CSV table of C-alpha atoms and ligand atoms in Angstrom, one decimal:
chain,number,residue,atom,x,y,z
A,1,MET,CA,146.9,39.7,88.8
A,2,LYS,CA,144.4,39.6,86.0
A,3,GLU,CA,141.9,37.9,88.2
A,4,LYS,CA,142.4,40.4,91.0
A,5,LEU,CA,141.9,43.1,88.5
A,6,SER,CA,138.7,41.8,87.0
A,7,ALA,CA,137.4,41.1,90.6
A,8,ILE,CA,138.0,44.7,91.5
A,9,LEU,CA,136.4,45.9,88.3
A,10,GLU,CA,133.3,43.7,88.6
A,11,GLY,CA,132.9,44.3,92.4
A,12,ALA,CA,133.1,48.1,91.8
A,13,LEU,CA,130.7,48.1,88.9
A,14,LYS,CA,128.2,46.0,90.8
A,15,GLU,CA,128.4,48.3,93.8
A,16,LEU,CA,128.1,51.3,91.5
A,17,ASP,CA,124.9,49.8,90.1
A,18,SER,CA,123.2,49.7,93.5
A,19,ILE,CA,124.4,53.1,94.7
A,20,GLN,CA,121.6,55.6,95.1
A,21,ASP,CA,123.3,58.8,96.3
A,22,THR,CA,126.3,60.9,95.3
A,23,ALA,CA,127.9,60.6,98.7
A,24,ALA,CA,128.2,56.8,98.4
A,25,ILE,CA,129.8,57.2,95.0
A,26,GLU,CA,132.4,59.5,96.5
A,27,ASN,CA,133.2,56.7,99.0
A,28,LEU,CA,133.6,54.1,96.4
A,29,LYS,CA,135.8,56.4,94.3
A,30,VAL,CA,138.2,56.9,97.2
A,31,ARG,CA,138.2,53.2,98.2
A,32,VAL,CA,139.0,52.0,94.6
A,33,LEU,CA,140.7,54.8,92.8
A,34,GLY,CA,142.2,56.9,95.7
A,35,LYS,CA,145.8,57.1,96.7
A,36,LYS,CA,145.4,54.3,99.2
A,37,GLY,CA,142.8,52.6,97.0
A,38,GLU,CA,142.7,49.1,95.7
A,39,LEU,CA,144.0,49.9,92.2
A,40,THR,CA,146.9,51.9,93.5
A,41,GLY,CA,147.6,49.0,95.8
A,42,LEU,CA,147.9,46.7,92.7
A,43,LEU,CA,150.3,49.2,91.0
A,44,ARG,CA,152.5,49.1,94.1
A,45,GLY,CA,152.6,45.3,93.9
A,46,MET,CA,154.1,45.5,90.4
A,47,GLY,CA,157.4,44.5,91.9
A,48,SER,CA,156.3,40.9,92.0
A,49,VAL,CA,155.4,40.9,88.3
A,50,ALA,CA,158.0,39.7,85.7
A,51,PRO,CA,159.7,42.8,84.1
A,52,GLU,CA,158.6,41.9,80.6
A,53,GLU,CA,155.0,41.6,81.7
A,54,ARG,CA,155.0,44.9,83.6
A,55,PRO,CA,153.9,47.1,80.7
A,56,ILE,CA,151.0,44.8,79.9
A,57,VAL,CA,149.9,44.6,83.5
A,58,GLY,CA,150.3,48.4,83.8
A,59,GLN,CA,148.2,48.9,80.7
A,60,MET,CA,145.5,46.6,82.1
A,61,ILE,CA,145.4,48.5,85.4
A,62,ASN,CA,145.1,51.8,83.5
A,63,ASP,CA,142.3,50.4,81.3
A,64,VAL,CA,140.4,49.3,84.4
A,65,ARG,CA,141.0,52.7,86.0
A,66,LYS,CA,139.6,54.4,82.9
A,67,GLN,CA,136.6,52.1,82.7
A,68,LEU,CA,135.8,52.7,86.3
A,69,GLU,CA,136.3,56.5,86.0
A,70,THR,CA,133.9,56.8,83.1
A,71,ALA,CA,131.3,54.5,84.8
A,72,ILE,CA,131.5,56.5,88.0
A,73,GLU,CA,131.2,59.8,86.1
A,74,GLU,CA,128.2,58.6,84.2
A,75,LYS,CA,126.6,57.3,87.4
A,76,GLN,CA,127.3,60.6,89.1
A,77,LEU,CA,125.7,62.6,86.3
A,78,LYS,CA,122.7,60.4,86.4
A,79,LEU,CA,122.3,60.7,90.2
A,80,MET,CA,122.7,64.4,90.1
A,81,GLU,CA,120.0,64.6,87.5
A,82,THR,CA,117.5,62.5,89.5
A,83,GLU,CA,118.4,64.4,92.7
A,84,LYS,CA,117.7,67.7,90.8
A,85,LEU,CA,114.3,66.3,89.6
A,86,LYS,CA,113.4,65.1,93.1
A,87,LYS,CA,114.2,68.6,94.5
A,88,LEU,CA,112.2,70.3,91.8
A,89,GLU,CA,109.3,68.0,92.4
A,90,ALA,CA,109.4,68.7,96.1
A,91,GLU,CA,109.4,72.4,95.5
A,92,THR,CA,106.7,72.7,92.9
A,93,ILE,CA,103.8,75.1,93.4
A,94,ASP,CA,100.5,73.6,92.6
A,95,ILE,CA,98.9,76.3,90.6
A,96,THR,CA,95.6,74.5,90.6
A,97,MET,CA,95.3,75.1,94.3
A,98,PRO,CA,92.7,77.7,95.3
A,99,GLY,CA,94.2,81.0,96.4
A,100,ARG,CA,94.0,82.4,99.9
A,101,GLU,CA,91.0,84.7,100.3
A,102,VAL,CA,91.9,88.3,101.1
A,103,LYS,CA,89.2,89.7,103.5
A,104,ARG,CA,88.2,93.1,102.2
A,105,GLY,CA,86.9,95.5,104.8
A,106,THR,CA,84.0,97.9,104.2
A,107,VAL,CA,83.1,101.4,105.2
A,108,HIS,CA,81.0,101.3,108.4
A,109,PRO,CA,77.3,101.7,107.5
A,110,MET,CA,76.9,104.8,109.5
A,111,TYR,CA,79.8,106.5,107.8
A,112,GLN,CA,78.4,105.4,104.5
A,113,VAL,CA,75.2,107.3,105.5
A,114,GLN,CA,77.3,110.3,106.8
A,115,LYS,CA,79.1,110.5,103.4
A,116,LYS,CA,75.7,110.4,101.6
A,117,LEU,CA,74.4,113.2,103.8
A,118,ILE,CA,77.5,115.3,103.3
A,119,ASP,CA,77.3,114.7,99.5
A,120,ILE,CA,73.7,115.9,99.4
A,121,PHE,CA,74.4,119.1,101.2
A,122,VAL,CA,77.7,119.8,99.4
A,123,GLY,CA,75.6,119.4,96.2
A,124,MET,CA,73.4,122.2,97.5
A,125,GLY,CA,76.4,124.5,98.0
A,126,PHE,CA,77.2,123.8,101.6
A,127,THR,CA,80.9,123.5,102.8
A,128,VAL,CA,82.0,121.2,105.6
A,129,ALA,CA,83.1,122.9,108.8
A,130,ASP,CA,84.8,121.4,111.9
A,131,GLY,CA,84.9,122.1,115.6
A,132,PRO,CA,86.4,120.7,118.8
A,133,GLU,CA,84.8,117.8,120.7
A,134,ILE,CA,86.3,119.1,123.9
A,135,GLU,CA,84.4,122.4,124.2
A,136,LEU,CA,84.1,125.4,126.4
A,137,ASP,CA,80.8,125.9,128.3
A,138,HIS,CA,80.8,129.3,126.6
A,139,PHE,CA,80.4,127.8,123.1
A,140,ASN,CA,78.3,124.7,123.9
A,141,PHE,CA,75.8,126.6,126.1
A,142,GLU,CA,76.3,130.4,126.5
A,143,LEU,CA,76.6,131.4,122.9
A,144,MET,CA,73.7,129.0,122.1
A,145,ASN,CA,71.5,131.0,124.4
A,146,ILE,CA,71.4,128.4,127.1
A,147,PRO,CA,72.0,130.3,130.3
A,148,LYS,CA,73.6,129.2,133.5
A,149,ASN,CA,70.6,127.8,135.2
A,150,HIS,CA,69.1,126.0,132.1
A,151,PRO,CA,68.2,122.4,132.7
A,152,ALA,CA,70.1,121.3,129.6
A,153,ARG,CA,73.3,122.0,131.5
A,154,ASP,CA,72.4,119.4,134.1
A,155,ALA,CA,75.4,117.3,135.1
A,156,GLN,CA,73.3,114.3,134.5
A,157,ASP,CA,73.4,115.0,130.7
A,158,THR,CA,76.8,116.6,130.3
A,159,PHE,CA,80.3,115.3,130.7
A,160,TYR,CA,82.1,118.1,132.5
A,161,PHE,CA,85.9,118.3,132.9
A,162,ASN,CA,85.5,121.3,135.1
A,163,ASP,CA,83.2,124.3,135.4
A,164,ASN,CA,84.3,125.6,132.0
A,165,ILE,CA,85.3,122.6,129.9
A,166,LEU,CA,83.1,119.8,128.8
A,167,LEU,CA,82.5,117.3,126.0
A,168,ARG,CA,80.1,119.0,123.5
A,169,THR,CA,76.6,117.8,123.9
A,170,HIS,CA,75.6,118.8,120.3
A,171,THR,CA,77.3,120.1,117.1
A,172,SER,CA,75.6,123.5,117.5
A,173,PRO,CA,78.6,125.2,119.1
A,174,VAL,CA,80.2,124.9,115.7
A,175,GLN,CA,77.6,127.4,114.6
A,176,ALA,CA,79.2,129.9,117.0
A,177,HIS,CA,82.8,129.1,115.9
A,178,VAL,CA,81.8,129.7,112.2
A,179,MET,CA,79.9,132.9,112.9
A,180,LEU,CA,82.7,134.3,114.9
A,181,THR,CA,85.3,133.6,112.1
A,182,GLN,CA,83.4,133.9,108.8
A,183,LYS,CA,81.3,136.7,107.3
A,184,PRO,CA,77.9,136.0,105.8
A,185,PRO,CA,76.8,134.6,103.5
A,186,ILE,CA,77.4,131.4,105.5
A,187,ARG,CA,76.4,127.9,104.3
A,188,ILE,CA,78.0,125.1,106.3
A,189,ILE,CA,77.4,121.7,107.6
A,190,CYS,CA,79.3,120.0,110.4
A,191,PRO,CA,79.3,116.2,111.0
A,192,GLY,CA,80.8,115.1,114.2
A,193,ARG,CA,80.8,113.2,117.5
A,194,VAL,CA,78.8,114.5,120.4
A,195,TYR,CA,78.6,113.2,124.0
A,196,ARG,CA,75.8,112.8,126.6
A,197,ALA,CA,75.9,111.1,129.9
A,198,ASP,CA,73.3,108.5,128.9
A,199,GLU,CA,73.2,104.8,129.8
A,200,VAL,CA,73.8,102.5,126.8
A,201,ASP,CA,70.6,100.9,125.5
A,202,ALA,CA,68.8,100.2,122.2
A,203,THR,CA,68.3,103.9,121.5
A,204,HIS,CA,71.0,105.7,123.6
A,205,SER,CA,74.7,105.9,123.6
A,206,PRO,CA,77.1,108.3,125.5
A,207,VAL,CA,78.8,109.0,122.2
A,208,PHE,CA,76.8,109.6,119.0
A,209,HIS,CA,77.0,111.6,115.8
A,210,GLN,CA,75.2,114.6,114.5
A,211,ILE,CA,75.2,116.8,111.4
A,212,GLU,CA,74.7,120.5,112.0
A,213,GLY,CA,73.6,122.8,109.3
A,214,LEU,CA,73.8,126.6,109.3
A,215,VAL,CA,72.8,129.1,106.7
A,216,ILE,CA,73.1,132.9,107.2
A,217,ASP,CA,72.4,135.6,104.6
A,218,LYS,CA,70.2,138.6,103.9
A,219,GLY,CA,66.6,137.7,103.6
A,220,ILE,CA,66.8,134.0,104.7
A,221,THR,CA,63.3,132.7,105.8
A,222,MET,CA,61.7,129.7,107.1
A,223,ALA,CA,60.7,128.9,103.5
A,224,ASP,CA,64.4,128.5,102.7
A,225,LEU,CA,64.7,126.1,105.6
A,226,LYS,CA,61.7,124.1,104.4
A,227,GLY,CA,62.9,124.0,100.8
A,228,THR,CA,66.4,122.9,101.8
A,229,LEU,CA,65.1,120.1,104.0
A,230,ASP,CA,62.6,119.0,101.4
A,231,THR,CA,65.3,118.8,98.8
A,232,PHE,CA,67.4,116.9,101.3
A,233,ALA,CA,64.6,114.4,102.0
A,234,ARG,CA,64.0,113.8,98.3
A,235,GLN,CA,67.6,113.2,97.6
A,236,LEU,CA,68.0,110.8,100.6
A,237,TYR,CA,64.7,108.8,100.2
A,238,GLY,CA,63.5,109.6,96.6
A,239,GLU,CA,60.8,111.5,94.8
A,240,GLY,CA,57.6,112.2,96.7
A,241,ILE,CA,59.3,112.3,100.1
A,242,ASP,CA,58.9,115.7,101.8
A,243,THR,CA,59.1,117.1,105.4
A,244,ARG,CA,56.6,118.2,108.0
A,245,PHE,CA,57.3,120.8,110.6
A,246,ARG,CA,55.9,120.6,114.1
A,247,PRO,CA,56.4,123.5,116.5
A,248,SER,CA,59.1,123.0,119.1
A,249,PHE,CA,61.6,124.8,121.2
A,250,PHE,CA,65.3,125.2,121.2
A,251,PRO,CA,67.0,128.2,123.0
A,252,PHE,CA,69.2,128.9,119.9
A,253,THR,CA,66.4,129.0,117.3
A,254,GLU,CA,63.2,131.0,117.1
A,255,PRO,CA,60.9,129.8,115.9
A,256,SER,CA,61.9,126.2,116.3
A,257,ALA,CA,60.6,123.0,114.7
A,258,GLU,CA,60.8,119.3,115.0
A,259,VAL,CA,61.1,118.0,111.5
A,260,ASP,CA,59.5,114.8,110.3
A,261,VAL,CA,60.3,113.1,107.0
A,262,ARG,CA,57.5,111.4,105.1
A,263,CYS,CA,57.9,107.6,105.8
A,264,SER,CA,59.7,106.2,102.7
A,265,ALA,CA,58.2,102.7,103.4
A,266,CYS,CA,54.5,103.7,103.2
A,267,LYS,CA,54.8,107.1,101.5
A,268,GLY,CA,52.8,108.7,104.3
A,269,LYS,CA,49.9,106.2,104.5
A,270,GLY,CA,51.0,104.9,107.9
A,271,CYS,CA,52.7,101.6,108.5
A,272,ARG,CA,54.6,99.6,111.2
A,273,ILE,CA,57.8,101.6,110.6
A,274,CYS,CA,56.3,105.0,111.2
A,275,LYS,CA,53.9,103.6,113.8
A,276,GLY,CA,50.9,104.6,111.7
A,277,THR,CA,51.7,108.3,111.6
A,278,GLY,CA,53.1,108.4,108.0
A,279,TYR,CA,56.1,110.5,109.2
A,280,ILE,CA,59.3,109.9,111.1
A,281,GLU,CA,61.0,112.5,113.2
A,282,ILE,CA,64.6,112.9,112.2
A,283,LEU,CA,65.8,116.4,113.1
A,284,GLY,CA,65.5,119.7,115.0
A,285,ALA,CA,65.6,123.0,113.2
A,286,GLY,CA,64.6,126.6,113.3
A,287,MET,CA,65.5,130.2,112.5
A,288,VAL,CA,68.7,131.2,114.2
A,289,ASN,CA,67.7,133.2,117.3
A,290,PRO,CA,68.6,136.9,116.9
A,291,LYS,CA,70.2,136.8,120.3
A,292,VAL,CA,72.6,134.1,119.0
A,293,LEU,CA,73.5,136.1,115.9
A,294,GLU,CA,74.2,139.1,118.1
A,295,MET,CA,76.4,137.3,120.6
A,296,CYS,CA,78.3,135.9,117.6
A,297,GLY,CA,78.9,139.3,116.0
A,298,ILE,CA,76.4,139.2,113.3
A,299,ASP,CA,73.9,142.1,113.0
A,300,PRO,CA,70.3,140.6,113.3
A,301,THR,CA,68.7,143.6,111.7
A,302,GLU,CA,70.8,142.9,108.5
A,303,TYR,CA,71.0,139.1,108.5
A,304,THR,CA,68.8,136.1,109.2
A,305,GLY,CA,69.6,132.5,109.1
A,306,PHE,CA,68.4,128.9,109.8
A,307,ALA,CA,70.0,126.0,111.5
A,308,PHE,CA,69.3,122.3,111.8
A,309,GLY,CA,70.8,119.3,113.6
A,310,MET,CA,70.2,115.6,113.0
A,311,GLY,CA,71.4,112.4,114.5
A,312,ILE,CA,73.3,110.3,112.0
A,313,GLU,CA,72.7,107.0,113.9
A,314,ARG,CA,69.0,107.7,113.7
A,315,VAL,CA,69.1,108.3,109.9
A,316,THR,CA,71.2,105.1,109.5
A,317,ASN,CA,68.9,102.9,111.6
A,318,LEU,CA,65.9,104.2,109.7
A,319,LYS,CA,67.5,103.6,106.4
A,320,TYR,CA,68.5,100.0,107.2
A,321,ASN,CA,65.7,99.2,109.6
A,322,ILE,CA,68.3,98.5,112.4
A,323,LYS,CA,66.4,98.1,115.7
A,324,ASP,CA,69.3,98.4,118.2
A,325,MET,CA,71.8,101.2,118.1
A,326,ARG,CA,74.4,99.1,119.8
A,327,LEU,CA,74.9,97.1,116.6
A,328,LEU,CA,76.5,100.3,115.2
A,329,TYR,CA,79.2,100.4,117.9
A,330,GLU,CA,80.0,96.7,118.5
A,331,ASN,CA,81.9,96.3,115.1
A,332,ASP,CA,80.9,92.7,114.8
A,333,VAL,CA,82.1,91.9,111.3
A,334,ARG,CA,79.1,89.6,110.7
A,335,PHE,CA,77.0,92.8,111.0
A,336,ILE,CA,79.3,95.2,109.3
A,337,GLU,CA,79.9,92.8,106.3
A,338,GLN,CA,76.2,93.1,105.3
A,339,PHE,CA,76.7,96.7,104.2
A,340,LYS,CA,79.3,96.0,101.4
B,1,LIG,N1,71.3,121.0,118.8
B,1,LIG,C1,70.0,120.4,118.7
B,1,LIG,C2,70.1,119.0,119.5
B,1,LIG,O1,71.1,118.5,119.7
B,1,LIG,C3,69.5,120.2,117.3
B,1,LIG,C4,69.3,121.5,116.6
B,1,LIG,C5,70.3,122.0,115.9
B,1,LIG,C6,68.1,122.1,116.7
B,1,LIG,C7,70.1,123.2,115.2
B,1,LIG,C8,67.8,123.3,116.0
B,1,LIG,C9,68.8,123.8,115.3
B,1,LIG,O2,69.0,118.4,119.7
């Protein structure tokens, strides 16, 4: 009996020693200490032990059971500890690893320029007006003194929905919307998209952007227009940059001018950028035609005004020396990213 007992004890302890996971311990426990286990089997065999030895044998079996129970418990705790450590190790975050880069977007270069232009005019007391991109012929042409047979209405230039409705070809119709709803003094700018049926190339796009300006008050003269645009040019390109007016024609202004800005690269000496002329054309302008004032409900004997319109793409391309307009529309991040 004694030998059997120590064989069980030693066998179990040895097995316990080599066990590496808690599940195997559970197995061992059932096999040795369980109801049908080896030790319980021995207890059942007490019948064959002499009565006077039974207490001693019983005591021995219980001792072995206790010994095994503590050994198993210790081993279990140890295993649980190592399993916990293993798990923690597997789940650790390596804080020395470099973080994932978050790609930051940037405002499109043309809208950066648009914002700058708006800021300059707002600084001079202009407010920002808005108008529809889908426009009536009446506003886009008629009220701008462009009569029915005028070549500017050519279907080759204008996207028509029908005889009356079209995509605005310039921001000038916003002048009419403002004059018809506000009383002078008026001092507004209007940035926005305009549309012309042009093929896409380095300098043309069927959609592009303009900023319109309109000032109406008593006693407004061409000198006010010149002063406003000179101030604008200085603020955009720096001290010493002024404008030059060349006679031109627009049906909605009289007199009209093409306005050149002194080349900021050569300060007017003539260089590659201004093609030797010292100036770069950036906008159209003029005194609001009295006919337009009248059609829009403003008395031309009491009020005068000036208007101007410029292409935002053009100003952007000049500022950044961008040679192909298409770059502004393709949204290639490798291009856009350069304007952070
Ligand atoms: N609307 C003109 C154009 O698109 C520009 C312009 C605006 C000219 C206002 C004079 C006055 O070319």
